[in-house]
Amino acid sequence: MFPLTKQFEFPEPCCDCKNFIHLCNPHLEKMKEDILYHFALGTGTHDFPALFGDVKFVCVGGSPSRMKAFIAYIAEELGLESSGCDYPNICAGTDRYAMYKVGPVLSVSHGMGIPSIAIMLHELIKLLYHAKCSNVTIFRIGTSGGIGLDPGSVVITRESVDATFKPQFEQVVLGKTVIRSTNLDEQLTKELMQCSIEIGQFHTVIGNTMCTLDFYEGQGRLDGAICLYSEEEKLQYLKEAYDSGVRNIEMESSVFAAMCNLSGVKAAVVCVTLLDRLEGDQISTSHEVLVEYQKRPQKLVGYFIKKSLGKV
């Protein structure tokens, strides 16, 4: 029905000052109320500046339980925890996402895959804008499959690439394919790497992250319900990915980077690898070890936040 022509869209962030959140949507100015449906929040029912105006750091990750664990961890690290304190889910009116806050840190779940995190980011960026937040840094923390790395290694993303190793996010808007940049803040990446060196607890690298549209065929796995390629073809593809600079694979980083770029928000992706995909496809590591692995991005980002607040 529509001609799928490509439009390459690499504009400057939609803001006149990179310290503030700005929206690339003039239509929102005409709305009397903005309802963030998937958060069960709205500007007509909630005082966003009072609730969120002090937010300086936002951490997003896949599961609600992991993000609740992170807010409890960062509360303890910042000395903001209280005896017997539970952290209520700010989005308790919906089961789509979960959101927790302590001090200047907001922790939000985003579900799995590009569509889920994209919906969350639209509403998160609007929330930060309506709250009049400034100097905000957003982190995606999560798990991934490594390429040529030992399990448990942490990858700080230099840039997110698609399944053809191009640093771009492609989306169809009004029947036209739009291409957006997926670069991430270089200075922030270096600062996170320095934090990992100072922690000295786990192997960390800076590398490209390949963002795919699914967990099985899109990542060259042999163990899905459908697989019409050989093991040799799989290994050749993953080696090509490694040679292009890819060090891990996940399913959210491209749209995360693209949307943060367009909104003028400083952002980083920090993921731990659960296995080396050159060695296999299935995760057989014990639950206890996986739990420890999953804490590593939290520790790194938590240390960065503490250091930024002068608490190290």
mmCIF file of C-alpha atoms in Angstrom:
data_model
loop_
_atom_site.group_PDB
_atom_site.id
_atom_site.type_symbol
_atom_site.label_atom_id
_atom_site.label_comp_id
_atom_site.label_asym_id
_atom_site.label_seq_id
_atom_site.Cartn_x
_atom_site.Cartn_y
_atom_site.Cartn_z
ATOM 1 C CA MET A 1 0.000 0.000 0.000
ATOM 2 C CA PHE A 2 2.781 2.420 0.927
ATOM 3 C CA PRO A 3 6.112 2.753 -0.902
ATOM 4 C CA LEU A 4 8.840 1.790 1.572
ATOM 5 C CA THR A 5 11.356 4.510 0.753
ATOM 6 C CA LYS A 6 14.215 5.100 3.160
ATOM 7 C CA GLN A 7 14.754 8.399 4.920
ATOM 8 C CA PHE A 8 18.075 8.821 6.704
ATOM 9 C CA GLU A 9 17.393 10.768 9.856
ATOM 10 C CA PHE A 10 20.471 11.836 11.830
ATOM 11 C CA PRO A 11 19.371 15.204 13.266
ATOM 12 C CA GLU A 12 20.790 17.035 16.236
ATOM 13 C CA PRO A 13 18.904 16.351 19.474
ATOM 14 C CA CYS A 14 15.547 18.151 19.593
ATOM 15 C CA CYS A 15 16.642 20.618 22.243
ATOM 16 C CA ASP A 16 18.283 23.998 22.572
ATOM 17 C CA CYS A 17 20.150 22.960 25.718
ATOM 18 C CA LYS A 18 21.453 19.475 26.329
ATOM 19 C CA ASN A 19 20.980 19.849 30.102
ATOM 20 C CA PHE A 20 17.210 19.512 29.779
ATOM 21 C CA ILE A 21 14.844 16.919 28.390
ATOM 22 C CA HIS A 22 13.161 18.149 25.225
ATOM 23 C CA LEU A 23 10.474 16.483 23.194
ATOM 24 C CA CYS A 24 10.568 16.047 19.424
ATOM 25 C CA ASN A 25 6.797 16.457 19.186
ATOM 26 C CA PRO A 26 5.134 19.888 18.771
ATOM 27 C CA HIS A 27 1.661 18.329 19.042
ATOM 28 C CA LEU A 28 2.081 17.754 22.767
ATOM 29 C CA GLU A 29 1.990 21.506 23.413
ATOM 30 C CA LYS A 30 -1.669 21.559 22.331
ATOM 31 C CA MET A 31 -2.735 18.901 24.831
ATOM 32 C CA LYS A 32 -4.338 20.011 28.099
ATOM 33 C CA GLU A 33 -3.362 16.739 29.744
ATOM 34 C CA ASP A 34 -0.825 14.074 28.852
ATOM 35 C CA ILE A 35 -1.811 10.573 29.977
ATOM 36 C CA LEU A 36 1.086 8.131 30.241
ATOM 37 C CA TYR A 37 -1.212 5.169 29.773
ATOM 38 C CA HIS A 38 1.278 2.336 30.243
ATOM 39 C CA PHE A 39 2.601 3.920 33.456
ATOM 40 C CA ALA A 40 -0.888 4.685 34.828
ATOM 41 C CA LEU A 41 0.281 8.280 35.359
ATOM 42 C CA GLY A 42 -0.954 11.584 33.961
ATOM 43 C CA THR A 43 -0.199 15.287 34.189
ATOM 44 C CA GLY A 44 -3.799 15.940 35.239
ATOM 45 C CA THR A 45 -3.693 13.484 38.131
ATOM 46 C CA HIS A 46 -0.070 13.594 39.311
ATOM 47 C CA ASP A 47 2.362 16.400 40.205
ATOM 48 C CA PHE A 48 5.307 15.322 38.056
ATOM 49 C CA PRO A 49 7.796 18.004 39.249
ATOM 50 C CA ALA A 50 7.067 17.110 42.886
ATOM 51 C CA LEU A 51 7.301 13.367 42.257
ATOM 52 C CA PHE A 52 10.210 13.220 39.829
ATOM 53 C CA GLY A 53 11.818 16.660 39.561
ATOM 54 C CA ASP A 54 14.960 15.616 41.461
ATOM 55 C CA VAL A 55 15.744 12.626 39.222
ATOM 56 C CA LYS A 56 19.288 12.672 37.822
ATOM 57 C CA PHE A 57 19.824 8.984 37.041
ATOM 58 C CA VAL A 58 17.431 6.542 35.396
ATOM 59 C CA CYS A 59 18.192 2.824 35.174
ATOM 60 C CA VAL A 60 16.038 0.637 32.946
ATOM 61 C CA GLY A 61 16.093 -3.134 32.629
ATOM 62 C CA GLY A 62 13.948 -6.005 31.476
ATOM 63 C CA SER A 63 12.214 -7.477 34.501
ATOM 64 C CA PRO A 64 10.300 -5.759 37.334
ATOM 65 C CA SER A 65 11.983 -7.916 39.970
ATOM 66 C CA ARG A 66 15.451 -6.981 38.739
ATOM 67 C CA MET A 67 14.621 -3.279 38.799
ATOM 68 C CA LYS A 68 13.174 -3.515 42.295
ATOM 69 C CA ALA A 69 16.355 -5.283 43.374
ATOM 70 C CA PHE A 70 18.377 -2.468 41.817
ATOM 71 C CA ILE A 71 16.509 0.277 43.672
ATOM 72 C CA ALA A 72 17.043 -1.568 46.972
ATOM 73 C CA TYR A 73 20.744 -1.952 46.106
ATOM 74 C CA ILE A 74 21.279 1.692 45.165
ATOM 75 C CA ALA A 75 19.342 2.874 48.234
ATOM 76 C CA GLU A 76 21.772 0.967 50.436
ATOM 77 C CA GLU A 77 24.786 2.193 48.469
ATOM 78 C CA LEU A 78 23.663 5.816 48.794
ATOM 79 C CA GLY A 79 22.706 5.459 52.445
ATOM 80 C CA LEU A 80 19.050 6.163 51.689
ATOM 81 C CA GLU A 81 17.575 2.889 52.884
ATOM 82 C CA SER A 82 15.464 2.731 56.026
ATOM 83 C CA SER A 83 14.810 -0.222 58.320
ATOM 84 C CA GLY A 84 12.021 -2.447 57.029
ATOM 85 C CA CYS A 85 11.435 -0.105 54.096
ATOM 86 C CA ASP A 86 9.722 -1.485 51.026
ATOM 87 C CA TYR A 87 9.876 0.366 47.734
ATOM 88 C CA PRO A 88 6.389 0.818 46.289
ATOM 89 C CA ASN A 89 5.750 0.379 42.586
ATOM 90 C CA ILE A 90 4.854 3.835 41.284
ATOM 91 C CA CYS A 91 3.118 2.161 38.325
ATOM 92 C CA ALA A 92 1.028 -0.143 40.498
ATOM 93 C CA GLY A 93 -2.082 0.868 38.544
ATOM 94 C CA THR A 94 -0.861 -1.154 35.553
ATOM 95 C CA ASP A 95 0.884 -4.475 35.013
ATOM 96 C CA ARG A 96 2.778 -3.311 31.921
ATOM 97 C CA TYR A 97 5.821 -1.810 33.625
ATOM 98 C CA ALA A 98 7.160 -1.304 37.128
ATOM 99 C CA MET A 99 8.810 1.863 38.440
ATOM 100 C CA TYR A 100 10.684 2.547 41.671
ATOM 101 C CA LYS A 101 12.407 5.637 43.036
ATOM 102 C CA VAL A 102 14.833 6.505 45.794
ATOM 103 C CA GLY A 103 16.486 9.918 46.028
ATOM 104 C CA PRO A 104 17.721 11.036 42.588
ATOM 105 C CA VAL A 105 17.484 7.530 41.073
ATOM 106 C CA LEU A 106 14.569 6.130 39.083
ATOM 107 C CA SER A 107 14.427 2.415 38.230
ATOM 108 C CA VAL A 108 12.042 1.220 35.500
ATOM 109 C CA SER A 109 11.372 -2.149 33.860
ATOM 110 C CA HIS A 110 11.042 -2.225 30.066
ATOM 111 C CA GLY A 111 10.052 -5.771 29.188
ATOM 112 C CA MET A 112 11.671 -7.717 26.362
ATOM 113 C CA GLY A 113 12.499 -6.516 22.865
ATOM 114 C CA ILE A 114 12.422 -3.306 20.844
ATOM 115 C CA PRO A 115 8.629 -2.727 20.817
ATOM 116 C CA SER A 116 8.329 -3.045 24.594
ATOM 117 C CA ILE A 117 11.252 -0.768 25.482
ATOM 118 C CA ALA A 118 10.217 1.771 22.827
ATOM 119 C CA ILE A 119 6.758 2.210 24.367
ATOM 120 C CA MET A 120 8.309 2.598 27.801
ATOM 121 C CA LEU A 121 10.866 5.141 26.566
ATOM 122 C CA HIS A 122 8.234 7.346 24.926
ATOM 123 C CA GLU A 123 6.461 7.676 28.241
ATOM 124 C CA LEU A 124 9.634 7.866 30.347
ATOM 125 C CA ILE A 125 11.061 10.712 28.259
ATOM 126 C CA LYS A 126 7.746 12.579 28.517
ATOM 127 C CA LEU A 127 7.690 11.968 32.269
ATOM 128 C CA LEU A 128 11.158 13.487 32.656
ATOM 129 C CA TYR A 129 10.139 16.433 30.492
ATOM 130 C CA HIS A 130 6.941 17.145 32.421
ATOM 131 C CA ALA A 131 8.896 16.841 35.674
ATOM 132 C CA LYS A 132 11.310 19.524 34.401
ATOM 133 C CA CYS A 133 14.297 17.262 35.027
ATOM 134 C CA SER A 134 17.765 18.395 33.984
ATOM 135 C CA ASN A 135 21.193 16.793 33.594
ATOM 136 C CA VAL A 136 19.696 13.302 33.455
ATOM 137 C CA THR A 137 21.693 10.194 32.543
ATOM 138 C CA ILE A 138 19.857 7.037 31.481
ATOM 139 C CA PHE A 139 21.349 3.544 31.675
ATOM 140 C CA ARG A 140 20.097 0.274 30.270
ATOM 141 C CA ILE A 141 21.385 -2.559 32.447
ATOM 142 C CA GLY A 142 20.770 -6.158 31.514
ATOM 143 C CA THR A 143 21.972 -9.501 30.228
ATOM 144 C CA SER A 144 23.229 -10.549 26.824
ATOM 145 C CA GLY A 145 24.961 -13.248 24.834
ATOM 146 C CA GLY A 146 28.685 -12.664 24.428
ATOM 147 C CA ILE A 147 30.854 -13.230 21.375
ATOM 148 C CA GLY A 148 34.423 -14.249 22.140
ATOM 149 C CA LEU A 149 34.081 -13.350 25.828
ATOM 150 C CA ASP A 150 33.987 -15.497 28.930
ATOM 151 C CA PRO A 151 30.582 -15.711 30.629
ATOM 152 C CA GLY A 152 30.251 -13.031 33.277
ATOM 153 C CA SER A 153 32.100 -10.395 31.255
ATOM 154 C CA VAL A 154 30.520 -6.936 31.218
ATOM 155 C CA VAL A 155 30.165 -5.046 27.929
ATOM 156 C CA ILE A 156 29.828 -1.257 27.833
ATOM 157 C CA THR A 157 28.326 -0.468 24.435
ATOM 158 C CA ARG A 158 30.275 1.800 22.108
ATOM 159 C CA GLU A 159 27.469 1.803 19.571
ATOM 160 C CA SER A 160 24.483 -0.415 18.893
ATOM 161 C CA VAL A 161 24.435 -2.111 15.506
ATOM 162 C CA ASP A 162 21.722 -3.996 13.654
ATOM 163 C CA ALA A 163 21.897 -7.598 12.442
ATOM 164 C CA THR A 164 23.922 -6.466 9.414
ATOM 165 C CA PHE A 165 26.429 -4.697 11.721
ATOM 166 C CA LYS A 166 25.316 -1.176 10.765
ATOM 167 C CA PRO A 167 25.105 1.452 13.565
ATOM 168 C CA GLN A 168 21.507 2.386 12.918
ATOM 169 C CA PHE A 169 17.929 1.826 14.009
ATOM 170 C CA GLU A 170 15.402 1.327 11.235
ATOM 171 C CA GLN A 171 11.696 1.977 11.733
ATOM 172 C CA VAL A 172 8.709 2.393 9.407
ATOM 173 C CA VAL A 173 6.888 5.684 10.113
ATOM 174 C CA LEU A 174 3.833 6.583 7.995
ATOM 175 C CA GLY A 175 4.823 3.928 5.471
ATOM 176 C CA LYS A 176 8.378 5.223 5.061
ATOM 177 C CA THR A 177 11.521 3.625 6.454
ATOM 178 C CA VAL A 178 13.361 6.032 8.736
ATOM 179 C CA ILE A 179 16.994 5.436 9.740
ATOM 180 C CA ARG A 180 18.224 6.836 13.047
ATOM 181 C CA SER A 181 21.667 6.975 14.632
ATOM 182 C CA THR A 182 22.532 4.590 17.479
ATOM 183 C CA ASN A 183 25.727 6.178 18.772
ATOM 184 C CA LEU A 184 26.121 6.441 22.543
ATOM 185 C CA ASP A 185 27.903 9.050 24.645
ATOM 186 C CA GLU A 186 31.655 8.418 24.219
ATOM 187 C CA GLN A 187 32.721 10.251 27.368
ATOM 188 C CA LEU A 188 30.155 8.407 29.491
ATOM 189 C CA THR A 189 31.426 5.108 28.087
ATOM 190 C CA LYS A 190 34.989 5.992 29.091
ATOM 191 C CA GLU A 191 33.882 7.059 32.576
ATOM 192 C CA LEU A 192 32.065 3.763 33.085
ATOM 193 C CA MET A 193 35.160 1.859 31.980
ATOM 194 C CA GLN A 194 37.235 3.773 34.515
ATOM 195 C CA CYS A 195 34.695 2.895 37.191
ATOM 196 C CA SER A 196 35.044 -0.797 36.337
ATOM 197 C CA ILE A 197 38.823 -0.521 36.657
ATOM 198 C CA GLU A 198 38.402 1.077 40.069
ATOM 199 C CA ILE A 199 35.980 -1.654 41.189
ATOM 200 C CA GLY A 200 38.325 -4.370 39.929
ATOM 201 C CA GLN A 201 35.874 -7.240 40.418
ATOM 202 C CA PHE A 202 35.023 -8.425 36.899
ATOM 203 C CA HIS A 203 36.256 -8.309 33.321
ATOM 204 C CA THR A 204 34.826 -5.360 31.384
ATOM 205 C CA VAL A 205 35.234 -4.346 27.739
ATOM 206 C CA ILE A 206 33.982 -1.588 25.470
ATOM 207 C CA GLY A 207 32.508 -2.955 22.243
ATOM 208 C CA ASN A 208 29.644 -2.826 19.823
ATOM 209 C CA THR A 209 26.353 -4.447 20.783
ATOM 210 C CA MET A 210 24.241 -6.150 18.141
ATOM 211 C CA CYS A 211 20.525 -5.562 18.648
ATOM 212 C CA THR A 212 18.258 -8.149 17.049
ATOM 213 C CA LEU A 213 14.521 -8.568 16.550
ATOM 214 C CA ASP A 214 14.272 -11.930 18.297
ATOM 215 C CA PHE A 215 16.136 -14.364 20.529
ATOM 216 C CA TYR A 216 16.417 -17.363 18.202
ATOM 217 C CA GLU A 217 16.804 -17.041 14.415
ATOM 218 C CA GLY A 218 17.692 -13.357 14.670
ATOM 219 C CA GLN A 219 20.673 -14.264 16.842
ATOM 220 C CA GLY A 220 21.698 -17.315 14.821
ATOM 221 C CA ARG A 221 20.691 -19.892 17.417
ATOM 222 C CA LEU A 222 20.380 -23.569 16.541
ATOM 223 C CA ASP A 223 17.891 -24.444 19.288
ATOM 224 C CA GLY A 224 14.701 -22.621 18.255
ATOM 225 C CA ALA A 225 11.531 -24.172 16.896
ATOM 226 C CA ILE A 226 12.646 -23.087 13.401
ATOM 227 C CA CYS A 227 16.239 -23.198 12.117
ATOM 228 C CA LEU A 228 16.983 -23.474 8.387
ATOM 229 C CA TYR A 229 20.750 -22.862 8.460
ATOM 230 C CA SER A 230 23.744 -24.984 9.405
ATOM 231 C CA GLU A 231 26.041 -24.741 12.407
ATOM 232 C CA GLU A 232 28.839 -23.726 10.032
ATOM 233 C CA GLU A 233 26.747 -20.839 8.690
ATOM 234 C CA LYS A 234 25.903 -19.764 12.234
ATOM 235 C CA LEU A 235 29.551 -19.726 13.315
ATOM 236 C CA GLN A 236 30.616 -17.853 10.180
ATOM 237 C CA TYR A 237 28.010 -15.165 10.911
ATOM 238 C CA LEU A 238 29.045 -14.776 14.553
ATOM 239 C CA LYS A 239 32.724 -14.581 13.587
ATOM 240 C CA GLU A 240 31.864 -11.854 11.071
ATOM 241 C CA ALA A 241 30.044 -10.033 13.851
ATOM 242 C CA TYR A 242 33.098 -10.336 16.106
ATOM 243 C CA ASP A 243 35.406 -9.076 13.350
ATOM 244 C CA SER A 244 33.157 -6.033 12.906
ATOM 245 C CA GLY A 245 33.580 -5.137 16.581
ATOM 246 C CA VAL A 246 30.482 -6.795 18.072
ATOM 247 C CA ARG A 247 31.070 -8.223 21.540
ATOM 248 C CA ASN A 248 27.532 -9.037 22.666
ATOM 249 C CA ILE A 249 23.966 -9.508 21.434
ATOM 250 C CA GLU A 250 20.668 -8.341 22.964
ATOM 251 C CA MET A 251 17.294 -6.975 21.816
ATOM 252 C CA GLU A 252 16.834 -3.388 23.056
ATOM 253 C CA SER A 253 19.927 -1.224 22.620
ATOM 254 C CA SER A 254 19.262 0.209 19.144
ATOM 255 C CA VAL A 255 15.971 1.935 19.852
ATOM 256 C CA PHE A 256 17.261 2.912 23.309
ATOM 257 C CA ALA A 257 20.237 4.714 21.774
ATOM 258 C CA ALA A 258 18.176 6.257 18.960
ATOM 259 C CA MET A 259 15.477 7.686 21.237
ATOM 260 C CA CYS A 260 17.947 9.027 23.782
ATOM 261 C CA ASN A 261 19.903 10.695 20.954
ATOM 262 C CA LEU A 262 16.813 12.417 19.586
ATOM 263 C CA SER A 263 15.822 13.636 23.051
ATOM 264 C CA GLY A 264 19.263 14.976 23.913
ATOM 265 C CA VAL A 265 19.702 12.579 26.829
ATOM 266 C CA LYS A 266 23.098 11.185 27.814
ATOM 267 C CA ALA A 267 22.808 7.384 27.811
ATOM 268 C CA ALA A 268 24.756 4.150 28.157
ATOM 269 C CA VAL A 269 24.148 0.417 27.800
ATOM 270 C CA VAL A 270 25.830 -1.932 30.282
ATOM 271 C CA CYS A 271 25.146 -5.664 29.920
ATOM 272 C CA VAL A 272 26.695 -8.807 31.334
ATOM 273 C CA THR A 273 27.269 -11.806 29.082
ATOM 274 C CA LEU A 274 25.711 -15.094 30.207
ATOM 275 C CA LEU A 275 27.531 -17.296 27.680
ATOM 276 C CA ASP A 276 29.911 -17.209 24.734
ATOM 277 C CA ARG A 277 27.792 -17.752 21.619
ATOM 278 C CA LEU A 278 30.802 -19.160 19.768
ATOM 279 C CA GLU A 279 30.679 -22.052 22.252
ATOM 280 C CA GLY A 280 26.933 -22.756 22.257
ATOM 281 C CA ASP A 281 23.386 -21.466 22.425
ATOM 282 C CA GLN A 282 21.818 -22.638 25.659
ATOM 283 C CA ILE A 283 22.494 -21.208 29.098
ATOM 284 C CA SER A 284 23.503 -24.046 31.409
ATOM 285 C CA THR A 285 25.179 -22.049 34.163
ATOM 286 C CA SER A 286 23.751 -22.575 37.647
ATOM 287 C CA HIS A 287 21.099 -20.221 38.976
ATOM 288 C CA GLU A 288 23.381 -18.996 41.751
ATOM 289 C CA VAL A 289 26.136 -18.036 39.318
ATOM 290 C CA LEU A 290 23.666 -16.322 36.960
ATOM 291 C CA VAL A 291 22.297 -14.261 39.850
ATOM 292 C CA GLU A 292 25.821 -13.076 40.643
ATOM 293 C CA TYR A 293 26.470 -12.263 36.967
ATOM 294 C CA GLN A 294 23.296 -10.196 36.771
ATOM 295 C CA LYS A 295 24.452 -8.047 39.687
ATOM 296 C CA ARG A 296 27.567 -6.907 37.812
ATOM 297 C CA PRO A 297 25.923 -4.195 35.638
ATOM 298 C CA GLN A 298 24.118 -2.991 38.782
ATOM 299 C CA LYS A 299 27.407 -2.742 40.648
ATOM 300 C CA LEU A 300 29.080 -0.822 37.827
ATOM 301 C CA VAL A 301 26.269 1.666 37.318
ATOM 302 C CA GLY A 302 25.764 1.943 41.080
ATOM 303 C CA TYR A 303 29.429 2.812 41.537
ATOM 304 C CA PHE A 304 29.180 5.419 38.775
ATOM 305 C CA ILE A 305 26.173 7.022 40.481
ATOM 306 C CA LYS A 306 27.945 7.042 43.863
ATOM 307 C CA LYS A 307 31.040 8.575 42.303
ATOM 308 C CA SER A 308 28.973 11.217 40.494
ATOM 309 C CA LEU A 309 27.365 12.176 43.808
ATOM 310 C CA GLY A 310 30.711 12.330 45.617
ATOM 311 C CA LYS A 311 29.987 9.277 47.775
ATOM 312 C CA VAL A 312 32.992 7.123 46.763
#
